[in-house]
N, CA, C and O atoms as a CHARMM CRD file, in Angstrom:
* protein
*
  356
    1    1 UNK  N    -24.82800  -2.38100  26.66100 PROA 1      0.00000
    2    1 UNK  CA   -24.91600  -2.08800  25.35600 PROA 1      0.00000
    3    1 UNK  C    -25.96300  -2.45600  24.70900 PROA 1      0.00000
    4    1 UNK  O    -26.35000  -3.62300  24.64500 PROA 1      0.00000
    5    2 UNK  N    -26.50100  -1.49500  24.18200 PROA 2      0.00000
    6    2 UNK  CA   -27.84100  -1.78300  23.43300 PROA 2      0.00000
    7    2 UNK  C    -27.39300  -2.44800  22.14600 PROA 2      0.00000
    8    2 UNK  O    -26.26300  -2.52000  21.66100 PROA 2      0.00000
    9    3 UNK  N    -28.70100  -2.97600  21.65900 PROA 3      0.00000
   10    3 UNK  CA   -28.49100  -3.78600  20.21100 PROA 3      0.00000
   11    3 UNK  C    -28.05700  -2.74100  18.92500 PROA 3      0.00000
   12    3 UNK  O    -27.52100  -3.21200  17.92100 PROA 3      0.00000
   13    4 UNK  N    -28.29900  -1.48700  19.03500 PROA 4      0.00000
   14    4 UNK  CA   -28.17500  -0.76100  18.04500 PROA 4      0.00000
   15    4 UNK  C    -26.65500  -0.07400  18.02200 PROA 4      0.00000
   16    4 UNK  O    -26.14400   0.38900  17.00200 PROA 4      0.00000
   17    5 UNK  N    -26.07000  -0.09500  19.25000 PROA 5      0.00000
   18    5 UNK  CA   -24.74000   0.67000  19.01000 PROA 5      0.00000
   19    5 UNK  C    -23.68300  -0.02800  18.36700 PROA 5      0.00000
   20    5 UNK  O    -23.45700  -1.22100  18.56900 PROA 5      0.00000
   21    6 UNK  N    -23.02200   0.71000  17.58200 PROA 6      0.00000
   22    6 UNK  CA   -22.09600   0.27700  16.61800 PROA 6      0.00000
   23    6 UNK  C    -20.63100   0.46800  17.23700 PROA 6      0.00000
   24    6 UNK  O    -20.66800   1.32300  18.12200 PROA 6      0.00000
   25    7 UNK  N    -19.56400   0.02100  17.07200 PROA 7      0.00000
   26    7 UNK  CA   -18.41000   0.20800  17.43400 PROA 7      0.00000
   27    7 UNK  C    -17.68600   0.74100  16.32300 PROA 7      0.00000
   28    7 UNK  O    -17.90500   0.22800  15.22600 PROA 7      0.00000
   29    8 UNK  N    -16.69200   1.87300  16.42500 PROA 8      0.00000
   30    8 UNK  CA   -15.97400   2.49100  15.60800 PROA 8      0.00000
   31    8 UNK  C    -14.63300   2.31200  15.60300 PROA 8      0.00000
   32    8 UNK  O    -14.03700   2.38100  16.67700 PROA 8      0.00000
   33    9 UNK  N    -13.93700   2.05500  14.41700 PROA 9      0.00000
   34    9 UNK  CA   -12.47700   1.74400  14.51100 PROA 9      0.00000
   35    9 UNK  C    -11.67200   2.76600  13.43600 PROA 9      0.00000
   36    9 UNK  O    -12.22300   2.96400  12.35300 PROA 9      0.00000
   37   10 UNK  N    -10.49700   3.36100  13.68900 PROA 10     0.00000
   38   10 UNK  CA    -9.88800   3.73600  12.52200 PROA 10     0.00000
   39   10 UNK  C     -9.05900   2.71500  11.89400 PROA 10     0.00000
   40   10 UNK  O     -8.69200   1.72500  12.52600 PROA 10     0.00000
   41   11 UNK  N     -8.74700   2.91700  10.65900 PROA 11     0.00000
   42   11 UNK  CA    -7.90300   1.87800   9.66800 PROA 11     0.00000
   43   11 UNK  C     -7.33600   2.32300   8.50800 PROA 11     0.00000
   44   11 UNK  O     -7.50100   3.50300   8.19800 PROA 11     0.00000
   45   12 UNK  N     -6.62000   1.50900   7.72600 PROA 12     0.00000
   46   12 UNK  CA    -6.12400   1.75400   6.57000 PROA 12     0.00000
   47   12 UNK  C     -6.39600   0.67300   5.57300 PROA 12     0.00000
   48   12 UNK  O     -6.22700  -0.52100   5.81800 PROA 12     0.00000
   49   13 UNK  N     -6.86800   1.19700   4.32900 PROA 13     0.00000
   50   13 UNK  CA    -7.21000   0.25100   3.21200 PROA 13     0.00000
   51   13 UNK  C     -5.93700  -0.37400   2.60100 PROA 13     0.00000
   52   13 UNK  O     -5.07500   0.24700   1.97900 PROA 13     0.00000
   53   14 UNK  N     -5.94800  -1.92800   2.91800 PROA 14     0.00000
   54   14 UNK  CA    -4.49800  -2.73900   2.35800 PROA 14     0.00000
   55   14 UNK  C     -5.05800  -3.14200   1.04200 PROA 14     0.00000
   56   14 UNK  O     -4.18700  -3.28800   0.18400 PROA 14     0.00000
   57   15 UNK  N     -6.23900  -3.35300   0.66300 PROA 15     0.00000
   58   15 UNK  CA    -6.40300  -4.17500  -0.67500 PROA 15     0.00000
   59   15 UNK  C     -7.82400  -3.69600  -0.96600 PROA 15     0.00000
   60   15 UNK  O     -8.67100  -3.38600  -0.12900 PROA 15     0.00000
   61   16 UNK  N     -7.94900  -3.68600  -2.39500 PROA 16     0.00000
   62   16 UNK  CA    -9.49200  -3.29800  -3.12100 PROA 16     0.00000
   63   16 UNK  C     -9.86100  -4.49200  -3.57700 PROA 16     0.00000
   64   16 UNK  O     -9.16700  -5.02100  -4.44600 PROA 16     0.00000
   65   17 UNK  N    -10.88000  -5.06400  -3.14000 PROA 17     0.00000
   66   17 UNK  CA   -11.39200  -6.48400  -3.68900 PROA 17     0.00000
   67   17 UNK  C    -12.35800  -6.26400  -4.56000 PROA 17     0.00000
   68   17 UNK  O    -12.79400  -5.11800  -4.67300 PROA 17     0.00000
   69   18 UNK  N    -12.95800  -7.48000  -5.46400 PROA 18     0.00000
   70   18 UNK  CA   -14.21300  -6.96400  -6.48900 PROA 18     0.00000
   71   18 UNK  C    -15.25700  -6.91700  -5.65600 PROA 18     0.00000
   72   18 UNK  O    -15.11700  -7.16000  -4.45800 PROA 18     0.00000
   73   19 UNK  N    -16.25500  -6.64400  -6.11900 PROA 19     0.00000
   74   19 UNK  CA   -17.61400  -6.18400  -5.90400 PROA 19     0.00000
   75   19 UNK  C    -17.66400  -5.18300  -4.79600 PROA 19     0.00000
   76   19 UNK  O    -18.45100  -5.46900  -3.89400 PROA 19     0.00000
   77   20 UNK  N    -16.98500  -4.05700  -4.66900 PROA 20     0.00000
   78   20 UNK  CA   -16.96000  -3.22900  -3.56800 PROA 20     0.00000
   79   20 UNK  C    -16.34500  -3.73200  -2.36200 PROA 20     0.00000
   80   20 UNK  O    -16.84900  -3.10700  -1.42900 PROA 20     0.00000
   81   21 UNK  N    -15.71500  -4.34900  -2.04400 PROA 21     0.00000
   82   21 UNK  CA   -15.15900  -4.64300  -0.70800 PROA 21     0.00000
   83   21 UNK  C    -13.96000  -4.32700  -0.66800 PROA 21     0.00000
   84   21 UNK  O    -13.37500  -4.00000  -1.70100 PROA 21     0.00000
   85   22 UNK  N    -13.27400  -4.36100   0.66800 PROA 22     0.00000
   86   22 UNK  CA   -11.89400  -3.69000   0.74800 PROA 22     0.00000
   87   22 UNK  C    -11.24700  -4.36300   2.17500 PROA 22     0.00000
   88   22 UNK  O    -11.88500  -4.49400   3.22000 PROA 22     0.00000
   89   23 UNK  N    -10.08300  -4.68600   2.00400 PROA 23     0.00000
   90   23 UNK  CA    -9.54100  -5.22500   2.99500 PROA 23     0.00000
   91   23 UNK  C     -8.93300  -4.39500   3.98400 PROA 23     0.00000
   92   23 UNK  O     -7.91600  -3.88700   3.51300 PROA 23     0.00000
   93   24 UNK  N     -9.12500  -4.08400   5.05700 PROA 24     0.00000
   94   24 UNK  CA    -8.91500  -2.98600   6.14700 PROA 24     0.00000
   95   24 UNK  C     -7.96300  -3.55100   7.26600 PROA 24     0.00000
   96   24 UNK  O     -8.39400  -4.37400   8.07500 PROA 24     0.00000
   97   25 UNK  N     -6.50900  -3.04700   7.30800 PROA 25     0.00000
   98   25 UNK  CA    -6.02100  -3.38400   8.42800 PROA 25     0.00000
   99   25 UNK  C     -6.34500  -2.06700   9.75600 PROA 25     0.00000
  100   25 UNK  O     -5.95200  -0.90900   9.60900 PROA 25     0.00000
  101   26 UNK  N     -6.94700  -2.43900  10.72500 PROA 26     0.00000
  102   26 UNK  CA    -7.30000  -1.46200  11.80800 PROA 26     0.00000
  103   26 UNK  C     -6.09900  -1.06500  12.74600 PROA 26     0.00000
  104   26 UNK  O     -5.11100  -1.79600  12.79700 PROA 26     0.00000
  105   27 UNK  N     -6.17700   0.02500  13.44500 PROA 27     0.00000
  106   27 UNK  CA    -4.96800   0.51800  14.16800 PROA 27     0.00000
  107   27 UNK  C     -4.39700  -0.62000  15.17100 PROA 27     0.00000
  108   27 UNK  O     -3.24900  -0.72600  15.60400 PROA 27     0.00000
  109   28 UNK  N     -5.37900  -1.33500  15.38500 PROA 28     0.00000
  110   28 UNK  CA    -5.22100  -2.37900  16.66200 PROA 28     0.00000
  111   28 UNK  C     -4.26100  -3.75100  15.96500 PROA 28     0.00000
  112   28 UNK  O     -3.84400  -4.68100  16.65500 PROA 28     0.00000
  113   29 UNK  N     -4.06300  -3.63500  14.63800 PROA 29     0.00000
  114   29 UNK  CA    -3.38600  -4.65700  13.82000 PROA 29     0.00000
  115   29 UNK  C     -4.37000  -5.86200  13.33300 PROA 29     0.00000
  116   29 UNK  O     -3.90200  -6.78800  12.67000 PROA 29     0.00000
  117   30 UNK  N     -5.72000  -5.81800  13.67700 PROA 30     0.00000
  118   30 UNK  CA    -6.66400  -6.73500  13.06900 PROA 30     0.00000
  119   30 UNK  C     -6.83400  -6.45100  11.48200 PROA 30     0.00000
  120   30 UNK  O     -6.64700  -5.35700  10.94900 PROA 30     0.00000
  121   31 UNK  N     -7.16100  -7.45200  10.93800 PROA 31     0.00000
  122   31 UNK  CA    -7.46500  -7.22600   9.57500 PROA 31     0.00000
  123   31 UNK  C     -8.89900  -7.63100   9.36400 PROA 31     0.00000
  124   31 UNK  O     -9.32200  -8.68500   9.83900 PROA 31     0.00000
  125   32 UNK  N     -9.69500  -6.77100   8.62400 PROA 32     0.00000
  126   32 UNK  CA   -11.34700  -7.26000   8.40100 PROA 32     0.00000
  127   32 UNK  C    -11.60000  -6.76100   7.14600 PROA 32     0.00000
  128   32 UNK  O    -10.87500  -5.91800   6.61800 PROA 32     0.00000
  129   33 UNK  N    -12.77900  -7.32200   6.53400 PROA 33     0.00000
  130   33 UNK  CA   -13.53400  -7.39800   5.37800 PROA 33     0.00000
  131   33 UNK  C    -14.48400  -6.14000   5.39800 PROA 33     0.00000
  132   33 UNK  O    -15.26200  -6.05300   6.34900 PROA 33     0.00000
  133   34 UNK  N    -14.48700  -5.27800   4.55100 PROA 34     0.00000
  134   34 UNK  CA   -15.54800  -3.85400   4.54700 PROA 34     0.00000
  135   34 UNK  C    -16.07900  -3.42200   3.48200 PROA 34     0.00000
  136   34 UNK  O    -15.53700  -3.69800   2.41200 PROA 34     0.00000
  137   35 UNK  N    -16.96900  -2.83700   3.50300 PROA 35     0.00000
  138   35 UNK  CA   -17.64600  -2.23900   2.29900 PROA 35     0.00000
  139   35 UNK  C    -18.17600  -0.75600   2.65600 PROA 35     0.00000
  140   35 UNK  O    -18.23400  -0.18400   3.74500 PROA 35     0.00000
  141   36 UNK  N    -18.53300  -0.34100   1.38800 PROA 36     0.00000
  142   36 UNK  CA   -18.80800   1.32700   1.66300 PROA 36     0.00000
  143   36 UNK  C    -20.05400   1.34300   2.00900 PROA 36     0.00000
  144   36 UNK  O    -20.87400   0.47400   1.71300 PROA 36     0.00000
  145   37 UNK  N    -20.28600   2.47200   2.74400 PROA 37     0.00000
  146   37 UNK  CA   -21.90700   2.70700   2.94000 PROA 37     0.00000
  147   37 UNK  C    -22.44000   3.29100   2.15700 PROA 37     0.00000
  148   37 UNK  O    -21.84400   3.98600   1.33300 PROA 37     0.00000
  149   38 UNK  N    -23.83400   3.14600   2.21700 PROA 38     0.00000
  150   38 UNK  CA   -24.60300   3.54400   1.18100 PROA 38     0.00000
  151   38 UNK  C    -24.49500   5.04400   0.86100 PROA 38     0.00000
  152   38 UNK  O    -24.58800   5.30100  -0.33900 PROA 38     0.00000
  153   39 UNK  N    -24.32100   6.06400   1.67500 PROA 39     0.00000
  154   39 UNK  CA   -24.09900   7.25600   1.21700 PROA 39     0.00000
  155   39 UNK  C    -22.90800   7.61000   0.43700 PROA 39     0.00000
  156   39 UNK  O    -22.86300   8.44000  -0.47100 PROA 39     0.00000
  157   40 UNK  N    -21.80900   6.78400   0.95500 PROA 40     0.00000
  158   40 UNK  CA   -20.50300   6.83800   0.18900 PROA 40     0.00000
  159   40 UNK  C    -20.63900   6.35600  -1.24300 PROA 40     0.00000
  160   40 UNK  O    -19.85100   6.86300  -2.04100 PROA 40     0.00000
  161   41 UNK  N    -21.64600   5.31600  -1.78100 PROA 41     0.00000
  162   41 UNK  CA   -21.97500   4.88800  -2.94500 PROA 41     0.00000
  163   41 UNK  C    -22.81700   5.76100  -3.48200 PROA 41     0.00000
  164   41 UNK  O    -22.78300   5.83100  -4.71000 PROA 41     0.00000
  165   42 UNK  N    -23.68200   6.55700  -2.83000 PROA 42     0.00000
  166   42 UNK  CA   -24.59200   7.36900  -3.45800 PROA 42     0.00000
  167   42 UNK  C    -23.62500   8.66200  -3.98900 PROA 42     0.00000
  168   42 UNK  O    -23.73400   8.97800  -5.17300 PROA 42     0.00000
  169   43 UNK  N    -22.93100   9.21300  -3.35200 PROA 43     0.00000
  170   43 UNK  CA   -22.29100  10.36400  -3.79200 PROA 43     0.00000
  171   43 UNK  C    -20.97400  10.10000  -4.58900 PROA 43     0.00000
  172   43 UNK  O    -20.43000  11.03700  -5.17400 PROA 43     0.00000
  173   44 UNK  N    -20.45800   8.85000  -4.62000 PROA 44     0.00000
  174   44 UNK  CA   -19.44800   8.34200  -5.58600 PROA 44     0.00000
  175   44 UNK  C    -18.20200   8.47200  -4.67200 PROA 44     0.00000
  176   44 UNK  O    -17.23200   8.54000  -5.42700 PROA 44     0.00000
  177   45 UNK  N    -17.90500   8.52100  -3.71600 PROA 45     0.00000
  178   45 UNK  CA   -16.78800   8.61900  -2.77300 PROA 45     0.00000
  179   45 UNK  C    -15.72600   7.41600  -3.17000 PROA 45     0.00000
  180   45 UNK  O    -15.89100   6.20400  -3.03100 PROA 45     0.00000
  181   46 UNK  N    -14.77600   8.00400  -3.61500 PROA 46     0.00000
  182   46 UNK  CA   -13.78100   6.68900  -4.11300 PROA 46     0.00000
  183   46 UNK  C    -12.59900   6.65300  -3.01700 PROA 46     0.00000
  184   46 UNK  O    -11.88900   7.58800  -2.64800 PROA 46     0.00000
  185   47 UNK  N    -12.58900   5.15100  -2.55400 PROA 47     0.00000
  186   47 UNK  CA   -11.61500   4.84900  -1.39900 PROA 47     0.00000
  187   47 UNK  C    -10.62100   3.66800  -2.31800 PROA 47     0.00000
  188   47 UNK  O    -10.98400   2.64800  -2.90500 PROA 47     0.00000
  189   48 UNK  N     -9.43900   4.19000  -2.18800 PROA 48     0.00000
  190   48 UNK  CA    -8.20900   3.42800  -2.57600 PROA 48     0.00000
  191   48 UNK  C     -7.41900   3.04500  -1.56400 PROA 48     0.00000
  192   48 UNK  O     -7.69800   3.27800  -0.38800 PROA 48     0.00000
  193   49 UNK  N     -6.09700   2.26500  -2.05100 PROA 49     0.00000
  194   49 UNK  CA    -5.25100   1.51500  -1.15000 PROA 49     0.00000
  195   49 UNK  C     -4.55700   2.96300  -0.33600 PROA 49     0.00000
  196   49 UNK  O     -4.47500   4.12100  -0.74600 PROA 49     0.00000
  197   50 UNK  N     -4.19700   2.45500   0.73500 PROA 50     0.00000
  198   50 UNK  CA    -3.53600   3.39700   1.78200 PROA 50     0.00000
  199   50 UNK  C     -4.50300   4.74200   2.19200 PROA 50     0.00000
  200   50 UNK  O     -4.04800   5.82800   2.55200 PROA 50     0.00000
  201   51 UNK  N     -5.76700   4.44500   2.06600 PROA 51     0.00000
  202   51 UNK  CA    -6.44700   5.67100   2.35000 PROA 51     0.00000
  203   51 UNK  C     -7.05800   5.60800   3.94500 PROA 51     0.00000
  204   51 UNK  O     -7.73600   4.60000   4.14300 PROA 51     0.00000
  205   52 UNK  N     -6.95100   6.34600   4.87900 PROA 52     0.00000
  206   52 UNK  CA    -7.56400   6.20400   6.20400 PROA 52     0.00000
  207   52 UNK  C     -8.79100   6.30300   6.06900 PROA 52     0.00000
  208   52 UNK  O     -9.33100   7.11400   5.31700 PROA 52     0.00000
  209   53 UNK  N     -9.47200   5.35100   6.90300 PROA 53     0.00000
  210   53 UNK  CA   -10.93500   5.19300   6.83800 PROA 53     0.00000
  211   53 UNK  C    -11.52000   4.96100   8.48700 PROA 53     0.00000
  212   53 UNK  O    -10.82700   4.41300   9.34400 PROA 53     0.00000
  213   54 UNK  N    -12.78200   5.43600   8.71900 PROA 54     0.00000
  214   54 UNK  CA   -13.14800   4.95600   9.91100 PROA 54     0.00000
  215   54 UNK  C    -14.36100   3.85500   9.51900 PROA 54     0.00000
  216   54 UNK  O    -15.21100   3.89700   8.63000 PROA 54     0.00000
  217   55 UNK  N    -14.11000   2.95900  10.44800 PROA 55     0.00000
  218   55 UNK  CA   -15.01900   1.45700  10.18600 PROA 55     0.00000
  219   55 UNK  C    -16.30400   1.50000  11.17700 PROA 55     0.00000
  220   55 UNK  O    -16.03200   1.81900  12.33400 PROA 55     0.00000
  221   56 UNK  N    -17.58200   1.24100  10.90500 PROA 56     0.00000
  222   56 UNK  CA   -18.35500   0.81500  11.87300 PROA 56     0.00000
  223   56 UNK  C    -18.67800  -0.66100  12.17000 PROA 56     0.00000
  224   56 UNK  O    -18.97800  -1.19600  11.10300 PROA 56     0.00000
  225   57 UNK  N    -18.72400  -1.34000  12.96800 PROA 57     0.00000
  226   57 UNK  CA   -18.74000  -2.81000  13.30300 PROA 57     0.00000
  227   57 UNK  C    -19.85200  -2.87300  14.19900 PROA 57     0.00000
  228   57 UNK  O    -20.18400  -1.98800  14.98700 PROA 57     0.00000
  229   58 UNK  N    -20.52700  -4.22300  13.98800 PROA 58     0.00000
  230   58 UNK  CA   -21.35800  -4.74700  15.17400 PROA 58     0.00000
  231   58 UNK  C    -20.56700  -5.28900  15.96600 PROA 58     0.00000
  232   58 UNK  O    -19.43200  -5.56400  15.57600 PROA 58     0.00000
  233   59 UNK  N    -20.95700  -5.56200  17.21600 PROA 59     0.00000
  234   59 UNK  CA   -20.29600  -6.42400  18.30900 PROA 59     0.00000
  235   59 UNK  C    -20.54200  -7.57400  18.04300 PROA 59     0.00000
  236   59 UNK  O    -19.75800  -8.39300  18.52200 PROA 59     0.00000
  237   60 UNK  N    -21.44000  -7.98800  17.38400 PROA 60     0.00000
  238   60 UNK  CA   -21.58300  -9.40800  17.23400 PROA 60     0.00000
  239   60 UNK  C    -20.71500 -10.03500  16.14900 PROA 60     0.00000
  240   60 UNK  O    -20.38900 -11.21200  16.30500 PROA 60     0.00000
  241   61 UNK  N    -20.30000  -9.36400  15.04900 PROA 61     0.00000
  242   61 UNK  CA   -19.35200  -9.86500  14.08100 PROA 61     0.00000
  243   61 UNK  C    -18.34700  -8.91900  13.94500 PROA 61     0.00000
  244   61 UNK  O    -18.51000  -7.83600  13.38200 PROA 61     0.00000
  245   62 UNK  N    -17.16400  -9.35600  14.52000 PROA 62     0.00000
  246   62 UNK  CA   -15.90200  -8.47200  14.54000 PROA 62     0.00000
  247   62 UNK  C    -14.95300  -8.81500  13.32700 PROA 62     0.00000
  248   62 UNK  O    -13.77300  -8.46600  13.27600 PROA 62     0.00000
  249   63 UNK  N    -15.59300  -9.51800  12.38700 PROA 63     0.00000
  250   63 UNK  CA   -14.53900  -9.73400  11.12000 PROA 63     0.00000
  251   63 UNK  C    -15.08600  -8.92000   9.81000 PROA 63     0.00000
  252   63 UNK  O    -14.45200  -8.92400   8.75500 PROA 63     0.00000
  253   64 UNK  N    -16.30600  -8.23100   9.97300 PROA 64     0.00000
  254   64 UNK  CA   -16.91700  -7.35500   8.77800 PROA 64     0.00000
  255   64 UNK  C    -17.38400  -6.00400   9.47900 PROA 64     0.00000
  256   64 UNK  O    -17.92700  -6.00300  10.58400 PROA 64     0.00000
  257   65 UNK  N    -17.11900  -4.82500   8.71900 PROA 65     0.00000
  258   65 UNK  CA   -17.61000  -3.61600   8.93800 PROA 65     0.00000
  259   65 UNK  C    -18.10400  -2.95600   7.68700 PROA 65     0.00000
  260   65 UNK  O    -18.27700  -3.51400   6.60300 PROA 65     0.00000
  261   66 UNK  N    -18.31900  -1.63800   7.99000 PROA 66     0.00000
  262   66 UNK  CA   -19.01100  -0.66500   7.08000 PROA 66     0.00000
  263   66 UNK  C    -18.03200   0.28500   6.94400 PROA 66     0.00000
  264   66 UNK  O    -17.68100   0.74700   8.03000 PROA 66     0.00000
  265   67 UNK  N    -17.34700   0.83600   5.77800 PROA 67     0.00000
  266   67 UNK  CA   -16.48700   2.13000   5.75500 PROA 67     0.00000
  267   67 UNK  C    -17.63100   3.44600   5.85500 PROA 67     0.00000
  268   67 UNK  O    -18.37200   3.71000   4.90900 PROA 67     0.00000
  269   68 UNK  N    -17.64500   4.22000   7.16400 PROA 68     0.00000
  270   68 UNK  CA   -18.51500   5.43800   7.28100 PROA 68     0.00000
  271   68 UNK  C    -17.89600   6.48700   6.67100 PROA 68     0.00000
  272   68 UNK  O    -18.60300   7.40900   6.26400 PROA 68     0.00000
  273   69 UNK  N    -16.49300   6.53800   6.49900 PROA 69     0.00000
  274   69 UNK  CA   -15.81400   7.79900   6.45300 PROA 69     0.00000
  275   69 UNK  C    -14.47000   7.70200   5.82900 PROA 69     0.00000
  276   69 UNK  O    -13.71400   6.80100   6.19300 PROA 69     0.00000
  277   70 UNK  N    -14.05100   8.69000   4.77400 PROA 70     0.00000
  278   70 UNK  CA   -12.81300   8.40300   4.37900 PROA 70     0.00000
  279   70 UNK  C    -12.25800   9.69900   4.38600 PROA 70     0.00000
  280   70 UNK  O    -12.80400  10.66900   3.86100 PROA 70     0.00000
  281   71 UNK  N    -10.89700   9.73000   5.13000 PROA 71     0.00000
  282   71 UNK  CA   -10.22100  11.08300   5.53700 PROA 71     0.00000
  283   71 UNK  C     -9.79600  11.37800   4.24100 PROA 71     0.00000
  284   71 UNK  O     -9.56100  10.62400   3.29700 PROA 71     0.00000
  285   72 UNK  N     -9.71400  12.94700   4.36900 PROA 72     0.00000
  286   72 UNK  CA    -9.27800  13.38700   3.12300 PROA 72     0.00000
  287   72 UNK  C     -7.54400  13.41700   3.13000 PROA 72     0.00000
  288   72 UNK  O     -6.96900  13.95700   4.07500 PROA 72     0.00000
  289   73 UNK  N     -6.86900  12.87700   2.14900 PROA 73     0.00000
  290   73 UNK  CA    -5.53800  12.39500   2.06700 PROA 73     0.00000
  291   73 UNK  C     -4.67800  13.87400   1.35200 PROA 73     0.00000
  292   73 UNK  O     -5.15300  14.84900   0.76900 PROA 73     0.00000
  293   74 UNK  N     -3.37500  13.55200   1.66700 PROA 74     0.00000
  294   74 UNK  CA    -2.58500  14.85300   0.92000 PROA 74     0.00000
  295   74 UNK  C     -1.90600  14.31400  -0.47300 PROA 74     0.00000
  296   74 UNK  O     -0.97300  14.85100  -1.07000 PROA 74     0.00000
  297   75 UNK  N     -2.55500  13.20800  -0.81400 PROA 75     0.00000
  298   75 UNK  CA    -2.00300  12.49400  -2.22600 PROA 75     0.00000
  299   75 UNK  C     -2.22100  13.40000  -3.28400 PROA 75     0.00000
  300   75 UNK  O     -3.03000  14.30800  -3.09200 PROA 75     0.00000
  301   76 UNK  N     -1.79900  13.33600  -4.07100 PROA 76     0.00000
  302   76 UNK  CA    -1.76000  14.12700  -5.57500 PROA 76     0.00000
  303   76 UNK  C     -2.99300  13.58500  -6.26100 PROA 76     0.00000
  304   76 UNK  O     -2.96600  12.38900  -6.55100 PROA 76     0.00000
  305   77 UNK  N     -4.11100  14.31300  -6.57600 PROA 77     0.00000
  306   77 UNK  CA    -5.56900  13.64300  -7.17700 PROA 77     0.00000
  307   77 UNK  C     -5.23800  13.93700  -8.76300 PROA 77     0.00000
  308   77 UNK  O     -4.69900  14.92200  -9.26800 PROA 77     0.00000
  309   78 UNK  N     -5.75000  12.73700  -9.37200 PROA 78     0.00000
  310   78 UNK  CA    -5.43200  12.75300 -10.87200 PROA 78     0.00000
  311   78 UNK  C     -6.84500  13.57300 -11.55400 PROA 78     0.00000
  312   78 UNK  O     -7.90400  12.95700 -11.44400 PROA 78     0.00000
  313   79 UNK  N     -6.87600  14.82300 -12.19100 PROA 79     0.00000
  314   79 UNK  CA    -7.84200  15.33600 -12.66700 PROA 79     0.00000
  315   79 UNK  C     -8.77300  14.28000 -13.45900 PROA 79     0.00000
  316   79 UNK  O     -8.41700  13.37600 -14.21500 PROA 79     0.00000
  317   80 UNK  N    -10.10100  14.67100 -13.05100 PROA 80     0.00000
  318   80 UNK  CA   -11.16800  13.80500 -13.71300 PROA 80     0.00000
  319   80 UNK  C    -11.19300  14.06900 -15.25800 PROA 80     0.00000
  320   80 UNK  O    -11.22300  15.21200 -15.71300 PROA 80     0.00000
  321   81 UNK  N    -11.17900  12.96600 -16.01900 PROA 81     0.00000
  322   81 UNK  CA   -11.47800  13.48400 -17.64600 PROA 81     0.00000
  323   81 UNK  C    -13.02300  13.22700 -17.76800 PROA 81     0.00000
  324   81 UNK  O    -13.66800  12.50800 -17.00500 PROA 81     0.00000
  325   82 UNK  N    -13.57100  13.99200 -18.95200 PROA 82     0.00000
  326   82 UNK  CA   -14.93800  14.09000 -19.00500 PROA 82     0.00000
  327   82 UNK  C    -15.38800  13.03300 -20.41700 PROA 82     0.00000
  328   82 UNK  O    -16.11400  13.35400 -21.35700 PROA 82     0.00000
  329   83 UNK  N    -14.76900  11.85500 -20.21300 PROA 83     0.00000
  330   83 UNK  CA   -15.25700  10.98300 -21.44100 PROA 83     0.00000
  331   83 UNK  C    -14.11200  10.79400 -22.18000 PROA 83     0.00000
  332   83 UNK  O    -12.96400  10.73700 -21.74100 PROA 83     0.00000
  333   84 UNK  N    -14.52000  10.68800 -23.46000 PROA 84     0.00000
  334   84 UNK  CA   -13.38400  10.45100 -24.68600 PROA 84     0.00000
  335   84 UNK  C    -12.92900  11.47900 -25.17800 PROA 84     0.00000
  336   84 UNK  O    -13.18500  12.55400 -24.63500 PROA 84     0.00000
  337   85 UNK  N    -12.16100  11.42500 -26.29600 PROA 85     0.00000
  338   85 UNK  CA   -11.51300  12.83200 -26.65400 PROA 85     0.00000
  339   85 UNK  C    -12.40500  13.67100 -27.73200 PROA 85     0.00000
  340   85 UNK  O    -11.94300  14.52800 -28.48600 PROA 85     0.00000
  341   86 UNK  N    -13.67600  13.29200 -27.66900 PROA 86     0.00000
  342   86 UNK  CA   -14.71500  13.77600 -28.59400 PROA 86     0.00000
  343   86 UNK  C    -14.89800  15.55900 -28.20500 PROA 86     0.00000
  344   86 UNK  O    -15.04900  16.13600 -27.12800 PROA 86     0.00000
  345   87 UNK  N    -14.79800  16.07900 -29.67200 PROA 87     0.00000
  346   87 UNK  CA   -14.99400  17.31800 -29.72400 PROA 87     0.00000
  347   87 UNK  C    -16.04700  17.92400 -30.17500 PROA 87     0.00000
  348   87 UNK  O    -16.19300  17.80700 -31.39100 PROA 87     0.00000
  349   88 UNK  N    -16.97300  18.63700 -29.53200 PROA 88     0.00000
  350   88 UNK  CA   -18.47300  19.21400 -30.01500 PROA 88     0.00000
  351   88 UNK  C    -17.91300  20.29800 -30.96000 PROA 88     0.00000
  352   88 UNK  O    -16.97500  21.05500 -30.71100 PROA 88     0.00000
  353   89 UNK  N    -18.73900  20.23500 -32.22300 PROA 89     0.00000
  354   89 UNK  CA   -18.43000  21.25600 -33.02300 PROA 89     0.00000
  355   89 UNK  C    -19.83100  22.40700 -32.94400 PROA 89     0.00000
  356   89 UNK  O    -19.81000  23.45100 -33.59600 PROA 89     0.00000
């Protein structure tokens, strides 16, 4: 295994923590702490509780990881509002 190889696991978000971190329960029942990848932050991909995600982890630290993908869910989405109720004349 080379130094650059990452381990990938599937999991479910169980808790959203402050500062953009998430508590994830992997499919093998381990709990880890994870954060969003840079592309997910750049394109403002939101991750919530009970979302299925793919985690990238280093073989050196198996307690932390990076969320690299959020699976599209069948949950009903709330339409985004465009700010306040201000009406332009």
